């Protein structure tokens, strides 16, 4: 099954799941809307009863006032003065009686209040999740699926590419030469590469005629479909997995310019294989950059793996030689070799790299089993140029693309695959130690183009 077929099937499944999730929400909303009506009816009955009670009391009071004679009114007016004389005498008795009576009157109310107070926490307690459920929920959140990692890591690239397509199609009138010129600029701006942009433009001309495409949405569908198909064709013979030794330690050499994240990549990969039960050894052969040895040593301690190192400015080949001896004698599964950042046009540094490879081959004839070029995805076309030069200078077997989550230039993977025919082996989808993931073409394509094409 091709990548585009996978894409369509995956998109349809996601739409079906979203539709299924919306139905229970609708039923819940209807139930919630009916509940207030009953409450409103109950409240209106209570208000009506209270109003009738107040009205009855007012009528009784007015009636009593009307039945009182003038003589009785005079006596009532004189009564306060008589009471004043006896007030001090009876105050203690009256106060005592009031104090005794008040608690009795208040007692039913306090019991009712206590009863309602006791009932409220029970309702809250029933809604609180159990500790086991919370732990399980946190565990699931801390371990996202591979699809979720790619979806989040490619979010910036997906949104930016979608915005570029929307901008292109906003003023769409017809599929003419002006449209194809704008399309080529859009694709080049999305870092898919000049060659691939031209190839898509040429094939799209034929596709538009064949399918008689006229609507802007149909044009967008054809563009995305062609991108996926060409990407699939360019990598049809690629091996995205790592090559391992049939026996003895597997030696993997990391190369690239300074600042792309080589040392961090090695630390993350060491953790990944340690979790798989592999015995991992690191070789700190970047003796040139200040702090490089200590940085790799920190990763070794964090991952719980061993490291071979020498003082700064030591011969990198000597570090590699010692690491090879240790890896063979102590039965290590994998040896990761860190190297100094070097520009592809620096002859001395490239010669040093060639020397290290000779030392490795002398000790283990079929090694290094992988030479991984680490590229920073945020540099876009500059990363593509680096890959071209390194491929000419040394035998690069694969690409590790770092910082893919921090850039809108995810299209660089399409350019690397189309122009260099170098497989992307690993991608960095986040800052956490487990966010360096084996490259999955199907997940990458879906994460990059999800929502940009109709699959009906």
GROMACS .gro file of C-alpha atoms in nm:
model
  456
    1UNK     CA    1   0.000   0.000   0.000
    2UNK     CA    2   0.138   0.340  -0.103
    3UNK     CA    3   0.175   0.638   0.128
    4UNK     CA    4  -0.121   0.819  -0.028
    5UNK     CA    5  -0.349   0.519   0.026
    6UNK     CA    6  -0.232   0.505   0.388
    7UNK     CA    7  -0.297   0.879   0.418
    8UNK     CA    8  -0.656   0.853   0.292
    9UNK     CA    9  -0.742   0.554   0.510
   10UNK     CA   10  -0.595   0.722   0.819
   11UNK     CA   11  -0.779   1.048   0.751
   12UNK     CA   12  -1.113   0.865   0.711
   13UNK     CA   13  -1.060   0.678   1.037
   14UNK     CA   14  -0.988   1.004   1.220
   15UNK     CA   15  -1.304   1.164   1.080
   16UNK     CA   16  -1.512   0.863   1.188
   17UNK     CA   17  -1.371   0.882   1.541
   18UNK     CA   18  -1.447   1.255   1.565
   19UNK     CA   19  -1.805   1.195   1.451
   20UNK     CA   20  -1.851   0.919   1.710
   21UNK     CA   21  -1.717   1.144   1.987
   22UNK     CA   22  -1.961   1.425   1.905
   23UNK     CA   23  -2.278   1.210   1.940
   24UNK     CA   24  -2.256   1.147   2.320
   25UNK     CA   25  -2.190   1.519   2.371
   26UNK     CA   26  -2.515   1.604   2.191
   27UNK     CA   27  -2.719   1.367   2.411
   28UNK     CA   28  -2.561   1.509   2.726
   29UNK     CA   29  -2.639   1.864   2.616
   30UNK     CA   30  -3.005   1.777   2.558
   31UNK     CA   31  -3.032   1.619   2.904
   32UNK     CA   32  -2.871   1.922   3.066
   33UNK     CA   33  -3.108   2.159   2.886
   34UNK     CA   34  -3.418   1.976   3.017
   35UNK     CA   35  -3.301   1.986   3.378
   36UNK     CA   36  -3.324   2.366   3.429
   37UNK     CA   37  -3.687   2.363   3.314
   38UNK     CA   38  -3.786   2.142   3.608
   39UNK     CA   39  -3.591   2.365   3.845
   40UNK     CA   40  -3.759   2.677   3.708
   41UNK     CA   41  -4.105   2.523   3.762
   42UNK     CA   42  -4.017   2.428   4.119
   43UNK     CA   43  -3.882   2.777   4.193
   44UNK     CA   44  -4.197   2.942   4.058
   45UNK     CA   45  -4.417   2.726   4.287
   46UNK     CA   46  -4.209   2.823   4.592
   47UNK     CA   47  -4.224   3.191   4.502
   48UNK     CA   48  -4.605   3.173   4.459
   49UNK     CA   49  -4.648   3.006   4.802
   50UNK     CA   50  -4.431   3.272   4.970
   51UNK     CA   51  -4.628   3.551   4.807
   52UNK     CA   52  -4.960   3.404   4.928
   53UNK     CA   53  -4.824   3.375   5.285
   54UNK     CA   54  -4.709   3.740   5.291
   55UNK     CA   55  -5.044   3.855   5.148
   56UNK     CA   56  -5.241   3.665   5.418
   57UNK     CA   57  -5.027   3.814   5.695
   58UNK     CA   58  -5.081   4.168   5.565
   59UNK     CA   59  -5.459   4.115   5.547
   60UNK     CA   60  -5.471   3.987   5.908
   61UNK     CA   61  -5.270   4.284   6.029
   62UNK     CA   62  -5.491   4.541   5.858
   63UNK     CA   63  -5.804   4.368   5.986
   64UNK     CA   64  -5.679   4.376   6.346
   65UNK     CA   65  -5.604   4.748   6.319
   66UNK     CA   66  -5.951   4.823   6.184
   67UNK     CA   67  -6.125   4.639   6.475
   68UNK     CA   68  -5.939   4.833   6.746
   69UNK     CA   69  -6.145   5.108   6.931
   70UNK     CA   70  -6.010   5.460   7.018
   71UNK     CA   71  -5.999   5.369   7.390
   72UNK     CA   72  -5.783   5.065   7.315
   73UNK     CA   73  -5.547   5.278   7.108
   74UNK     CA   74  -5.505   5.522   7.400
   75UNK     CA   75  -5.423   5.236   7.637
   76UNK     CA   76  -5.162   5.098   7.393
   77UNK     CA   77  -4.998   5.437   7.369
   78UNK     CA   78  -4.968   5.454   7.748
   79UNK     CA   79  -4.842   5.097   7.782
   80UNK     CA   80  -4.476   5.167   7.688
   81UNK     CA   81  -4.429   5.404   7.980
   82UNK     CA   82  -4.558   5.144   8.221
   83UNK     CA   83  -4.336   4.880   8.072
   84UNK     CA   84  -4.031   5.101   8.106
   85UNK     CA   85  -4.062   5.102   8.483
   86UNK     CA   86  -4.079   4.723   8.501
   87UNK     CA   87  -3.823   4.659   8.222
   88UNK     CA   88  -3.517   4.656   8.450
   89UNK     CA   89  -3.685   4.420   8.691
   90UNK     CA   90  -3.788   4.167   8.427
   91UNK     CA   91  -3.484   4.202   8.197
   92UNK     CA   92  -3.290   3.916   8.351
   93UNK     CA   93  -3.588   3.682   8.334
   94UNK     CA   94  -3.673   3.791   7.979
   95UNK     CA   95  -3.310   3.752   7.865
   96UNK     CA   96  -3.286   3.408   8.019
   97UNK     CA   97  -3.610   3.300   7.856
   98UNK     CA   98  -3.493   3.436   7.516
   99UNK     CA   99  -3.158   3.259   7.546
  100UNK     CA  100  -3.325   2.932   7.628
  101UNK     CA  101  -3.582   2.970   7.353
  102UNK     CA  102  -3.338   3.081   7.076
  103UNK     CA  103  -3.132   2.763   7.067
  104UNK     CA  104  -3.446   2.554   7.052
  105UNK     CA  105  -3.572   2.757   6.758
  106UNK     CA  106  -3.238   2.755   6.583
  107UNK     CA  107  -3.178   2.388   6.642
  108UNK     CA  108  -3.385   2.258   6.347
  109UNK     CA  109  -3.217   2.510   6.116
  110UNK     CA  110  -2.867   2.409   6.228
  111UNK     CA  111  -2.951   2.042   6.182
  112UNK     CA  112  -3.076   2.115   5.835
  113UNK     CA  113  -2.759   2.311   5.757
  114UNK     CA  114  -2.539   2.034   5.892
  115UNK     CA  115  -2.732   1.780   5.692
  116UNK     CA  116  -2.686   1.975   5.369
  117UNK     CA  117  -2.319   2.033   5.453
  118UNK     CA  118  -2.264   1.660   5.504
  119UNK     CA  119  -2.433   1.580   5.175
  120UNK     CA  120  -2.221   1.819   4.963
  121UNK     CA  121  -1.879   1.658   5.027
  122UNK     CA  122  -2.027   1.319   4.942
  123UNK     CA  123  -2.123   1.447   4.598
  124UNK     CA  124  -1.775   1.595   4.546
  125UNK     CA  125  -1.608   1.278   4.670
  126UNK     CA  126  -1.801   1.069   4.420
  127UNK     CA  127  -1.671   1.287   4.134
  128UNK     CA  128  -1.306   1.280   4.242
  129UNK     CA  129  -1.096   1.025   4.046
  130UNK     CA  130  -0.929   0.749   4.239
  131UNK     CA  131  -0.548   0.773   4.282
  132UNK     CA  132  -0.499   0.471   4.059
  133UNK     CA  133  -0.703   0.636   3.786
  134UNK     CA  134  -0.504   0.959   3.818
  135UNK     CA  135  -0.177   0.767   3.801
  136UNK     CA  136  -0.291   0.579   3.495
  137UNK     CA  137  -0.406   0.901   3.329
  138UNK     CA  138  -0.074   1.074   3.399
  139UNK     CA  139   0.111   0.768   3.273
  140UNK     CA  140  -0.081   0.777   2.947
  141UNK     CA  141  -0.016   1.148   2.909
  142UNK     CA  142   0.355   1.105   2.975
  143UNK     CA  143   0.383   0.836   2.706
  144UNK     CA  144   0.219   0.966   2.387
  145UNK     CA  145   0.177   0.738   2.090
  146UNK     CA  146   0.403   0.761   1.786
  147UNK     CA  147   0.123   0.927   1.589
  148UNK     CA  148   0.074   1.189   1.863
  149UNK     CA  149   0.447   1.264   1.870
  150UNK     CA  150   0.455   1.326   1.495
  151UNK     CA  151   0.132   1.524   1.506
  152UNK     CA  152   0.268   1.760   1.772
  153UNK     CA  153   0.621   1.775   1.632
  154UNK     CA  154   0.502   1.871   1.282
  155UNK     CA  155   0.233   2.115   1.393
  156UNK     CA  156   0.428   2.428   1.295
  157UNK     CA  157   0.521   2.288   0.954
  158UNK     CA  158   0.165   2.172   0.889
  159UNK     CA  159   0.007   2.505   0.984
  160UNK     CA  160   0.258   2.708   0.783
  161UNK     CA  161   0.223   2.492   0.474
  162UNK     CA  162  -0.156   2.511   0.503
  163UNK     CA  163  -0.139   2.890   0.531
  164UNK     CA  164   0.081   2.908   0.221
  165UNK     CA  165  -0.164   2.697   0.023
  166UNK     CA  166  -0.460   2.900   0.147
  167UNK     CA  167  -0.283   3.222   0.049
  168UNK     CA  168  -0.209   3.079  -0.295
  169UNK     CA  169  -0.570   2.974  -0.351
  170UNK     CA  170  -0.732   3.281  -0.194
  171UNK     CA  171  -0.715   3.475  -0.521
  172UNK     CA  172  -0.750   3.169  -0.741
  173UNK     CA  173  -0.924   3.235  -1.072
  174UNK     CA  174  -0.801   2.974  -1.317
  175UNK     CA  175  -0.522   2.723  -1.369
  176UNK     CA  176  -0.294   2.927  -1.594
  177UNK     CA  177   0.080   2.995  -1.616
  178UNK     CA  178   0.053   3.265  -1.353
  179UNK     CA  179  -0.094   3.011  -1.111
  180UNK     CA  180   0.189   2.764  -1.172
  181UNK     CA  181   0.451   3.036  -1.115
  182UNK     CA  182   0.288   3.119  -0.781
  183UNK     CA  183   0.268   2.750  -0.693
  184UNK     CA  184   0.641   2.702  -0.756
  185UNK     CA  185   0.722   2.999  -0.532
  186UNK     CA  186   0.495   2.859  -0.260
  187UNK     CA  187   0.659   2.516  -0.268
  188UNK     CA  188   1.012   2.657  -0.269
  189UNK     CA  189   0.915   2.879   0.025
  190UNK     CA  190   0.796   2.565   0.208
  191UNK     CA  191   1.150   2.419   0.172
  192UNK     CA  192   1.049   2.125  -0.044
  193UNK     CA  193   1.343   2.213  -0.271
  194UNK     CA  194   1.374   2.368  -0.617
  195UNK     CA  195   1.392   2.040  -0.806
  196UNK     CA  196   1.086   1.894  -0.636
  197UNK     CA  197   0.891   2.218  -0.682
  198UNK     CA  198   0.960   2.208  -1.057
  199UNK     CA  199   0.873   1.838  -1.076
  200UNK     CA  200   0.542   1.891  -0.896
  201UNK     CA  201   0.459   2.187  -1.118
  202UNK     CA  202   0.524   1.986  -1.436
  203UNK     CA  203   0.324   1.684  -1.322
  204UNK     CA  204   0.041   1.904  -1.199
  205UNK     CA  205  -0.003   2.052  -1.545
  206UNK     CA  206  -0.080   1.707  -1.682
  207UNK     CA  207  -0.296   1.612  -1.384
  208UNK     CA  208  -0.509   1.926  -1.414
  209UNK     CA  209  -0.582   1.853  -1.778
  210UNK     CA  210  -0.652   1.487  -1.711
  211UNK     CA  211  -0.894   1.550  -1.422
  212UNK     CA  212  -1.034   1.877  -1.561
  213UNK     CA  213  -0.963   2.051  -1.230
  214UNK     CA  214  -1.127   2.394  -1.196
  215UNK     CA  215  -1.215   2.452  -0.829
  216UNK     CA  216  -0.955   2.580  -0.583
  217UNK     CA  217  -1.017   2.296  -0.337
  218UNK     CA  218  -0.964   2.040  -0.612
  219UNK     CA  219  -0.635   2.208  -0.701
  220UNK     CA  220  -0.522   2.185  -0.338
  221UNK     CA  221  -0.612   1.816  -0.326
  222UNK     CA  222  -0.408   1.745  -0.639
  223UNK     CA  223  -0.107   1.941  -0.507
  224UNK     CA  224  -0.097   1.748  -0.179
  225UNK     CA  225  -0.159   1.416  -0.355
  226UNK     CA  226   0.135   1.480  -0.590
  227UNK     CA  227   0.363   1.577  -0.302
  228UNK     CA  228   0.289   1.250  -0.124
  229UNK     CA  229   0.327   1.039  -0.439
  230UNK     CA  230   0.662   1.195  -0.537
  231UNK     CA  231   0.791   1.160  -0.183
  232UNK     CA  232   0.689   0.795  -0.184
  233UNK     CA  233   0.860   0.732  -0.519
  234UNK     CA  234   1.184   0.903  -0.416
  235UNK     CA  235   1.221   0.679  -0.111
  236UNK     CA  236   1.095   0.352  -0.254
  237UNK     CA  237   1.436   0.181  -0.219
  238UNK     CA  238   1.542   0.343   0.108
  239UNK     CA  239   1.617   0.162   0.431
  240UNK     CA  240   1.507   0.387   0.717
  241UNK     CA  241   1.621   0.151   0.991
  242UNK     CA  242   1.977   0.132   1.121
  243UNK     CA  243   2.220  -0.132   0.993
  244UNK     CA  244   2.351  -0.355   1.274
  245UNK     CA  245   2.655  -0.581   1.282
  246UNK     CA  246   2.590  -0.951   1.238
  247UNK     CA  247   2.831  -1.017   1.525
  248UNK     CA  248   3.037  -0.800   1.755
  249UNK     CA  249   2.971  -0.432   1.830
  250UNK     CA  250   2.783  -0.206   1.590
  251UNK     CA  251   2.983   0.113   1.529
  252UNK     CA  252   2.791   0.432   1.445
  253UNK     CA  253   2.982   0.750   1.355
  254UNK     CA  254   2.816   1.093   1.388
  255UNK     CA  255   2.924   1.386   1.169
  256UNK     CA  256   2.801   1.739   1.103
  257UNK     CA  257   2.876   2.106   1.162
  258UNK     CA  258   2.883   2.270   1.504
  259UNK     CA  259   2.554   2.353   1.673
  260UNK     CA  260   2.327   2.099   1.503
  261UNK     CA  261   2.292   1.882   1.815
  262UNK     CA  262   2.529   1.589   1.753
  263UNK     CA  263   2.621   1.532   2.117
  264UNK     CA  264   2.261   1.563   2.234
  265UNK     CA  265   2.150   1.323   1.960
  266UNK     CA  266   2.405   1.066   2.077
  267UNK     CA  267   2.285   1.101   2.436
  268UNK     CA  268   1.922   1.050   2.336
  269UNK     CA  269   2.000   0.752   2.112
  270UNK     CA  270   2.209   0.594   2.388
  271UNK     CA  271   1.909   0.621   2.620
  272UNK     CA  272   1.680   0.473   2.354
  273UNK     CA  273   1.896   0.163   2.302
  274UNK     CA  274   1.970   0.126   2.673
  275UNK     CA  275   1.594   0.104   2.729
  276UNK     CA  276   1.588  -0.176   2.471
  277UNK     CA  277   1.838  -0.374   2.676
  278UNK     CA  278   2.146  -0.299   2.465
  279UNK     CA  279   2.493  -0.256   2.615
  280UNK     CA  280   2.601   0.088   2.493
  281UNK     CA  281   2.944   0.255   2.486
  282UNK     CA  282   3.018   0.620   2.399
  283UNK     CA  283   3.343   0.753   2.250
  284UNK     CA  284   3.414   1.123   2.318
  285UNK     CA  285   3.618   1.187   2.001
  286UNK     CA  286   3.521   1.555   1.984
  287UNK     CA  287   3.838   1.672   2.158
  288UNK     CA  288   3.838   2.009   1.985
  289UNK     CA  289   3.527   2.190   2.115
  290UNK     CA  290   3.552   2.319   2.472
  291UNK     CA  291   3.310   2.136   2.698
  292UNK     CA  292   3.219   1.868   2.444
  293UNK     CA  293   3.378   1.585   2.645
  294UNK     CA  294   3.208   1.694   2.966
  295UNK     CA  295   2.873   1.731   2.789
  296UNK     CA  296   2.890   1.375   2.657
  297UNK     CA  297   3.004   1.253   2.999
  298UNK     CA  298   2.693   1.407   3.157
  299UNK     CA  299   2.477   1.220   2.906
  300UNK     CA  300   2.661   0.895   2.983
  301UNK     CA  301   2.593   0.934   3.355
  302UNK     CA  302   2.229   1.025   3.294
  303UNK     CA  303   2.173   0.728   3.062
  304UNK     CA  304   2.371   0.486   3.278
  305UNK     CA  305   2.612   0.389   2.998
  306UNK     CA  306   2.993   0.376   2.977
  307UNK     CA  307   3.218   0.629   2.805
  308UNK     CA  308   3.577   0.638   2.675
  309UNK     CA  309   3.736   0.983   2.695
  310UNK     CA  310   4.073   1.159   2.698
  311UNK     CA  311   4.182   1.515   2.783
  312UNK     CA  312   4.093   1.798   2.546
  313UNK     CA  313   4.312   1.841   2.236
  314UNK     CA  314   4.395   1.469   2.235
  315UNK     CA  315   4.410   1.281   1.907
  316UNK     CA  316   4.049   1.185   1.820
  317UNK     CA  317   4.168   0.867   1.647
  318UNK     CA  318   4.335   0.755   1.972
  319UNK     CA  319   4.002   0.792   2.154
  320UNK     CA  320   3.830   0.588   1.884
  321UNK     CA  321   4.098   0.317   1.901
  322UNK     CA  322   4.063   0.278   2.280
  323UNK     CA  323   3.683   0.269   2.249
  324UNK     CA  324   3.699  -0.003   1.982
  325UNK     CA  325   3.927  -0.218   2.199
  326UNK     CA  326   3.693  -0.182   2.496
  327UNK     CA  327   3.382  -0.250   2.287
  328UNK     CA  328   3.525  -0.574   2.148
  329UNK     CA  329   3.681  -0.707   2.468
  330UNK     CA  330   3.380  -0.632   2.691
  331UNK     CA  331   3.109  -0.739   2.444
  332UNK     CA  332   2.928  -0.409   2.390
  333UNK     CA  333   2.636  -0.411   2.148
  334UNK     CA  334   2.669  -0.055   2.016
  335UNK     CA  335   2.949   0.204   2.003
  336UNK     CA  336   2.846   0.564   1.936
  337UNK     CA  337   3.133   0.789   1.823
  338UNK     CA  338   3.102   1.166   1.870
  339UNK     CA  339   3.319   1.377   1.639
  340UNK     CA  340   3.416   1.744   1.624
  341UNK     CA  341   3.191   1.978   1.433
  342UNK     CA  342   3.349   2.039   1.098
  343UNK     CA  343   3.258   2.228   0.786
  344UNK     CA  344   3.250   2.019   0.475
  345UNK     CA  345   3.500   2.252   0.302
  346UNK     CA  346   3.771   2.227   0.574
  347UNK     CA  347   4.028   1.989   0.428
  348UNK     CA  348   4.218   1.918   0.751
  349UNK     CA  349   3.907   1.829   0.946
  350UNK     CA  350   3.775   1.608   0.669
  351UNK     CA  351   4.113   1.433   0.655
  352UNK     CA  352   4.087   1.375   1.030
  353UNK     CA  353   3.748   1.214   0.979
  354UNK     CA  354   3.894   0.988   0.711
  355UNK     CA  355   4.171   0.885   0.952
  356UNK     CA  356   3.915   0.785   1.217
  357UNK     CA  357   3.729   0.573   0.963
  358UNK     CA  358   4.054   0.393   0.872
  359UNK     CA  359   4.119   0.314   1.239
  360UNK     CA  360   3.766   0.176   1.275
  361UNK     CA  361   3.791  -0.038   0.961
  362UNK     CA  362   4.125  -0.182   1.070
  363UNK     CA  363   3.975  -0.306   1.397
  364UNK     CA  364   3.635  -0.409   1.259
  365UNK     CA  365   3.648  -0.465   0.881
  366UNK     CA  366   3.280  -0.396   0.803
  367UNK     CA  367   3.261  -0.091   1.033
  368UNK     CA  368   3.149   0.182   1.064
  369UNK     CA  369   2.809   0.031   1.006
  370UNK     CA  370   2.646   0.373   0.989
  371UNK     CA  371   2.776   0.726   0.924
  372UNK     CA  372   2.493   0.953   1.034
  373UNK     CA  373   2.489   1.317   0.928
  374UNK     CA  374   2.313   1.531   1.189
  375UNK     CA  375   2.125   1.829   1.041
  376UNK     CA  376   1.935   2.113   1.206
  377UNK     CA  377   1.588   2.133   1.050
  378UNK     CA  378   1.554   2.501   1.143
  379UNK     CA  379   1.824   2.594   0.889
  380UNK     CA  380   1.608   2.487   0.594
  381UNK     CA  381   1.788   2.493   0.260
  382UNK     CA  382   2.122   2.545   0.433
  383UNK     CA  383   2.081   2.197   0.583
  384UNK     CA  384   2.022   2.061   0.234
  385UNK     CA  385   2.344   2.224   0.110
  386UNK     CA  386   2.537   2.076   0.404
  387UNK     CA  387   2.403   1.732   0.321
  388UNK     CA  388   2.511   1.765  -0.042
  389UNK     CA  389   2.869   1.861   0.052
  390UNK     CA  390   2.907   1.596   0.323
  391UNK     CA  391   2.777   1.329   0.088
  392UNK     CA  392   3.051   1.420  -0.159
  393UNK     CA  393   3.324   1.430   0.108
  394UNK     CA  394   3.243   1.113   0.302
  395UNK     CA  395   3.022   0.805   0.289
  396UNK     CA  396   2.710   0.929   0.463
  397UNK     CA  397   2.457   0.648   0.511
  398UNK     CA  398   2.169   0.839   0.667
  399UNK     CA  399   2.033   1.161   0.815
  400UNK     CA  400   1.931   1.255   1.168
  401UNK     CA  401   1.710   1.564   1.147
  402UNK     CA  402   1.696   1.752   1.477
  403UNK     CA  403   1.469   2.032   1.607
  404UNK     CA  404   1.188   1.944   1.367
  405UNK     CA  405   0.932   2.054   1.625
  406UNK     CA  406   1.078   2.405   1.647
  407UNK     CA  407   1.050   2.496   1.280
  408UNK     CA  408   0.796   2.542   1.004
  409UNK     CA  409   1.043   2.388   0.756
  410UNK     CA  410   0.941   2.026   0.775
  411UNK     CA  411   0.934   2.019   0.396
  412UNK     CA  412   1.314   1.985   0.404
  413UNK     CA  413   1.263   1.610   0.448
  414UNK     CA  414   1.095   1.599   0.107
  415UNK     CA  415   1.390   1.783  -0.049
  416UNK     CA  416   1.652   1.558   0.114
  417UNK     CA  417   1.474   1.246  -0.001
  418UNK     CA  418   1.415   1.372  -0.356
  419UNK     CA  419   1.753   1.534  -0.428
  420UNK     CA  420   1.999   1.328  -0.224
  421UNK     CA  421   1.825   0.991  -0.195
  422UNK     CA  422   1.960   0.970   0.159
  423UNK     CA  423   1.727   0.804   0.408
  424UNK     CA  424   1.623   1.000   0.715
  425UNK     CA  425   1.688   0.758   1.001
  426UNK     CA  426   1.582   0.961   1.307
  427UNK     CA  427   1.398   1.285   1.372
  428UNK     CA  428   1.390   1.513   1.675
  429UNK     CA  429   1.026   1.588   1.764
  430UNK     CA  430   1.079   1.761   2.100
  431UNK     CA  431   1.319   1.850   2.378
  432UNK     CA  432   1.262   1.545   2.599
  433UNK     CA  433   1.505   1.256   2.598
  434UNK     CA  434   1.250   1.023   2.438
  435UNK     CA  435   1.148   1.270   2.165
  436UNK     CA  436   1.421   1.148   1.928
  437UNK     CA  437   1.227   0.893   1.726
  438UNK     CA  438   1.298   0.645   1.444
  439UNK     CA  439   1.175   0.803   1.123
  440UNK     CA  440   0.839   0.669   1.004
  441UNK     CA  441   0.756   0.794   0.651
  442UNK     CA  442   0.383   0.724   0.685
  443UNK     CA  443   0.355   0.910   1.017
  444UNK     CA  444   0.561   1.198   0.878
  445UNK     CA  445   0.344   1.238   0.569
  446UNK     CA  446   0.023   1.226   0.772
  447UNK     CA  447   0.156   1.468   1.033
  448UNK     CA  448   0.266   1.715   0.763
  449UNK     CA  449  -0.044   1.713   0.541
  450UNK     CA  450  -0.328   1.617   0.778
  451UNK     CA  451  -0.638   1.825   0.716
  452UNK     CA  452  -0.511   1.969   0.387
  453UNK     CA  453  -0.694   1.731   0.155
  454UNK     CA  454  -1.046   1.593   0.112
  455UNK     CA  455  -1.048   1.216   0.138
  456UNK     CA  456  -1.407   1.149   0.036
   0.00000   0.00000   0.00000
